[in-house]
PDB file of C-alpha atoms in Angstrom:
ATOM      1  CA  UNK E   1      99.636  17.418  77.463  1.00 50.00           C
ATOM      2  CA  UNK E   2      99.246  20.740  79.113  1.00 66.00           C
ATOM      3  CA  UNK E   3      99.793  24.155  77.693  1.00 71.00           C
ATOM      4  CA  UNK E   4     103.044  25.967  78.178  1.00 65.00           C
ATOM      5  CA  UNK E   5     103.196  29.731  77.539  1.00 68.00           C
ATOM      6  CA  UNK E   6      99.689  29.437  76.111  1.00 71.00           C
ATOM      7  CA  UNK E   7     100.701  26.897  73.443  1.00 64.00           C
ATOM      8  CA  UNK E   8      99.701  23.251  73.398  1.00 69.00           C
ATOM      9  CA  UNK E   9     102.993  21.382  73.003  1.00 62.00           C
ATOM     10  CA  UNK E  10     101.419  18.314  71.379  1.00 69.00           C
ATOM     11  CA  UNK E  11      99.975  20.388  68.519  1.00 71.00           C
ATOM     12  CA  UNK E  12     103.231  22.164  67.698  1.00 70.00           C
ATOM     13  CA  UNK E  13     105.558  19.170  67.489  1.00 76.00           C
ATOM     14  CA  UNK E  14     109.222  19.837  66.742  1.00 79.00           C
ATOM     15  CA  UNK E  15     108.693  23.549  66.110  1.00 79.00           C
ATOM     16  CA  UNK E  16     107.076  23.990  69.541  1.00 74.00           C
ATOM     17  CA  UNK E  17     109.908  22.044  71.156  1.00 79.00           C
ATOM     18  CA  UNK E  18     112.491  24.243  69.432  1.00 85.00           C
ATOM     19  CA  UNK E  19     110.664  27.405  70.509  1.00 83.00           C
ATOM     20  CA  UNK E  20     110.422  26.046  74.050  1.00 81.00           C
ATOM     21  CA  UNK E  21     114.182  25.371  74.212  1.00 84.00           C
ATOM     22  CA  UNK E  22     114.855  28.828  72.774  1.00 87.00           C
ATOM     23  CA  UNK E  23     112.638  30.441  75.429  1.00 88.00           C
ATOM     24  CA  UNK E  24     114.387  28.494  78.197  1.00 88.00           C
ATOM     25  CA  UNK E  25     117.764  29.717  76.924  1.00 85.00           C
ATOM     26  CA  UNK E  26     116.537  33.312  76.746  1.00 88.00           C
ATOM     27  CA  UNK E  27     115.080  33.270  80.261  1.00 88.00           C
ATOM     28  CA  UNK E  28     118.229  31.660  81.704  1.00 83.00           C
ATOM     29  CA  UNK E  29     116.575  28.432  82.813  1.00 87.00           C
ATOM     30  CA  UNK E  30     118.715  26.423  80.395  1.00 86.00           C
ATOM     31  CA  UNK E  31     122.457  27.194  80.262  1.00 87.00           C
ATOM     32  CA  UNK E  32     125.276  25.549  78.325  1.00 86.00           C
ATOM     33  CA  UNK E  33     127.412  23.005  80.134  1.00 90.00           C
ATOM     34  CA  UNK E  34     130.559  25.146  79.836  1.00 92.00           C
ATOM     35  CA  UNK E  35     128.803  28.070  81.518  1.00 89.00           C
ATOM     36  CA  UNK E  36     127.607  25.818  84.322  1.00 90.00           C
ATOM     37  CA  UNK E  37     131.090  24.336  84.834  1.00 92.00           C
ATOM     38  CA  UNK E  38     132.607  27.837  84.894  1.00 93.00           C
ATOM     39  CA  UNK E  39     130.098  28.879  87.549  1.00 92.00           C
ATOM     40  CA  UNK E  40     130.987  25.824  89.657  1.00 92.00           C
ATOM     41  CA  UNK E  41     134.729  26.493  89.304  1.00 92.00           C
ATOM     42  CA  UNK E  42     134.191  30.128  90.275  1.00 93.00           C
ATOM     43  CA  UNK E  43     132.212  29.011  93.321  1.00 92.00           C
ATOM     44  CA  UNK E  44     135.035  26.696  94.386  1.00 91.00           C
ATOM     45  CA  UNK E  45     137.617  29.472  93.945  1.00 93.00           C
ATOM     46  CA  UNK E  46     135.590  31.806  96.155  1.00 93.00           C
ATOM     47  CA  UNK E  47     135.159  29.077  98.763  1.00 92.00           C
ATOM     48  CA  UNK E  48     138.908  28.415  98.968  1.00 93.00           C
ATOM     49  CA  UNK E  49     139.626  32.158  99.156  1.00 94.00           C
ATOM     50  CA  UNK E  50     137.108  32.474 101.992  1.00 94.00           C
ATOM     51  CA  UNK E  51     138.689  29.592 103.907  1.00 94.00           C
ATOM     52  CA  UNK E  52     142.156  31.122 103.535  1.00 95.00           C
ATOM     53  CA  UNK E  53     140.816  34.477 104.696  1.00 96.00           C
ATOM     54  CA  UNK E  54     139.177  32.945 107.750  1.00 96.00           C
ATOM     55  CA  UNK E  55     142.391  31.104 108.659  1.00 96.00           C
ATOM     56  CA  UNK E  56     144.358  34.370 108.428  1.00 96.00           C
ATOM     57  CA  UNK E  57     141.726  36.149 110.537  1.00 95.00           C
ATOM     58  CA  UNK E  58     141.899  33.437 113.202  1.00 95.00           C
ATOM     59  CA  UNK E  59     145.707  33.645 113.303  1.00 95.00           C
ATOM     60  CA  UNK E  60     145.543  37.444 113.562  1.00 95.00           C
ATOM     61  CA  UNK E  61     143.028  37.160 116.409  1.00 93.00           C
ATOM     62  CA  UNK E  62     145.361  34.840 118.338  1.00 91.00           C
ATOM     63  CA  UNK E  63     148.347  37.150 117.799  1.00 93.00           C
ATOM     64  CA  UNK E  64     146.331  40.177 118.878  1.00 93.00           C
ATOM     65  CA  UNK E  65     145.441  38.382 122.106  1.00 89.00           C
ATOM     66  CA  UNK E  66     149.109  37.661 122.795  1.00 90.00           C
ATOM     67  CA  UNK E  67     150.108  41.276 122.077  1.00 92.00           C
ATOM     68  CA  UNK E  68     147.345  42.570 124.310  1.00 93.00           C
ATOM     69  CA  UNK E  69     148.587  40.379 127.154  1.00 91.00           C
ATOM     70  CA  UNK E  70     152.121  41.741 126.678  1.00 91.00           C
ATOM     71  CA  UNK E  71     150.766  45.314 126.735  1.00 92.00           C
ATOM     72  CA  UNK E  72     148.939  44.586 129.995  1.00 92.00           C
ATOM     73  CA  UNK E  73     152.161  43.204 131.472  1.00 91.00           C
ATOM     74  CA  UNK E  74     154.074  46.328 130.397  1.00 90.00           C
ATOM     75  CA  UNK E  75     151.364  48.542 131.863  1.00 89.00           C
ATOM     76  CA  UNK E  76     151.493  46.665 135.158  1.00 89.00           C
ATOM     77  CA  UNK E  77     155.276  46.972 135.292  1.00 90.00           C
ATOM     78  CA  UNK E  78     155.123  50.733 134.642  1.00 87.00           C
ATOM     79  CA  UNK E  79     152.417  51.148 137.257  1.00 87.00           C
ATOM     80  CA  UNK E  80     154.507  49.277 139.820  1.00 87.00           C
ATOM     81  CA  UNK E  81     157.538  51.555 139.350  1.00 84.00           C
ATOM     82  CA  UNK E  82     157.869  54.257 142.023  1.00 79.00           C
ATOM     83  CA  UNK E  83     157.191  57.821 140.938  1.00 68.00           C
ATOM     84  CA  UNK E  84     159.922  60.369 141.813  1.00 62.00           C
ATOM     85  CA  UNK E  85     157.508  62.634 143.692  1.00 55.00           C
ATOM     86  CA  UNK E  86     156.202  59.774 145.806  1.00 50.00           C
ATOM     87  CA  UNK E  87     159.675  58.505 146.728  1.00 52.00           C
ATOM     88  CA  UNK E  88     160.900  61.814 148.245  1.00 54.00           C
ATOM     89  CA  UNK E  89     157.590  63.227 149.343  1.00 56.00           C
ATOM     90  CA  UNK E  90     158.169  66.385 147.304  1.00 60.00           C
ATOM     91  CA  UNK E  91     156.821  67.615 144.009  1.00 62.00           C
ATOM     92  CA  UNK E  92     158.763  67.318 140.805  1.00 59.00           C
ATOM     93  CA  UNK E  93     159.439  70.537 138.920  1.00 63.00           C
ATOM     94  CA  UNK E  94     159.126  70.154 135.162  1.00 62.00           C
ATOM     95  CA  UNK E  95     161.825  72.756 134.544  1.00 64.00           C
ATOM     96  CA  UNK E  96     164.491  70.943 136.533  1.00 61.00           C
ATOM     97  CA  UNK E  97     166.889  68.923 134.431  1.00 60.00           C
ATOM     98  CA  UNK E  98     167.720  65.393 135.465  1.00 61.00           C
ATOM     99  CA  UNK E  99     171.166  65.538 133.892  1.00 61.00           C
ATOM    100  CA  UNK E 100     173.354  67.988 135.928  1.00 60.00           C
ATOM    101  CA  UNK E 101     175.856  68.563 133.096  1.00 65.00           C
ATOM    102  CA  UNK E 102     175.528  71.963 131.416  1.00 64.00           C
ATOM    103  CA  UNK E 103     174.380  72.235 127.829  1.00 66.00           C
ATOM    104  CA  UNK E 104     177.008  73.032 125.270  1.00 68.00           C
ATOM    105  CA  UNK E 105     176.451  74.672 121.931  1.00 65.00           C
ATOM    106  CA  UNK E 106     178.061  73.224 118.883  1.00 58.00           C
TER     107      UNK E 106
END
């Protein structure tokens, strides 16, 4: 057999095998089954959260498109309305009140 970490595994026997397993656990190359299953469950939870987030983002994108279209329609309607100065051919004074009734103090 070949050497591993500078030790010939065939010469060491069970002690070398135990040290090898211990080194694998310390370096993180060998993990307990429970830890591995927890990591897989955590991965699945993150995946489902990501899919829900993407669905919400897609729905928000569609709604934003609809609202933007309504805003364009409102802008076009306001642009199409006649302006008071253009209808009469005269300028509009900002100080002139539209409501002819006098103000009353309470």
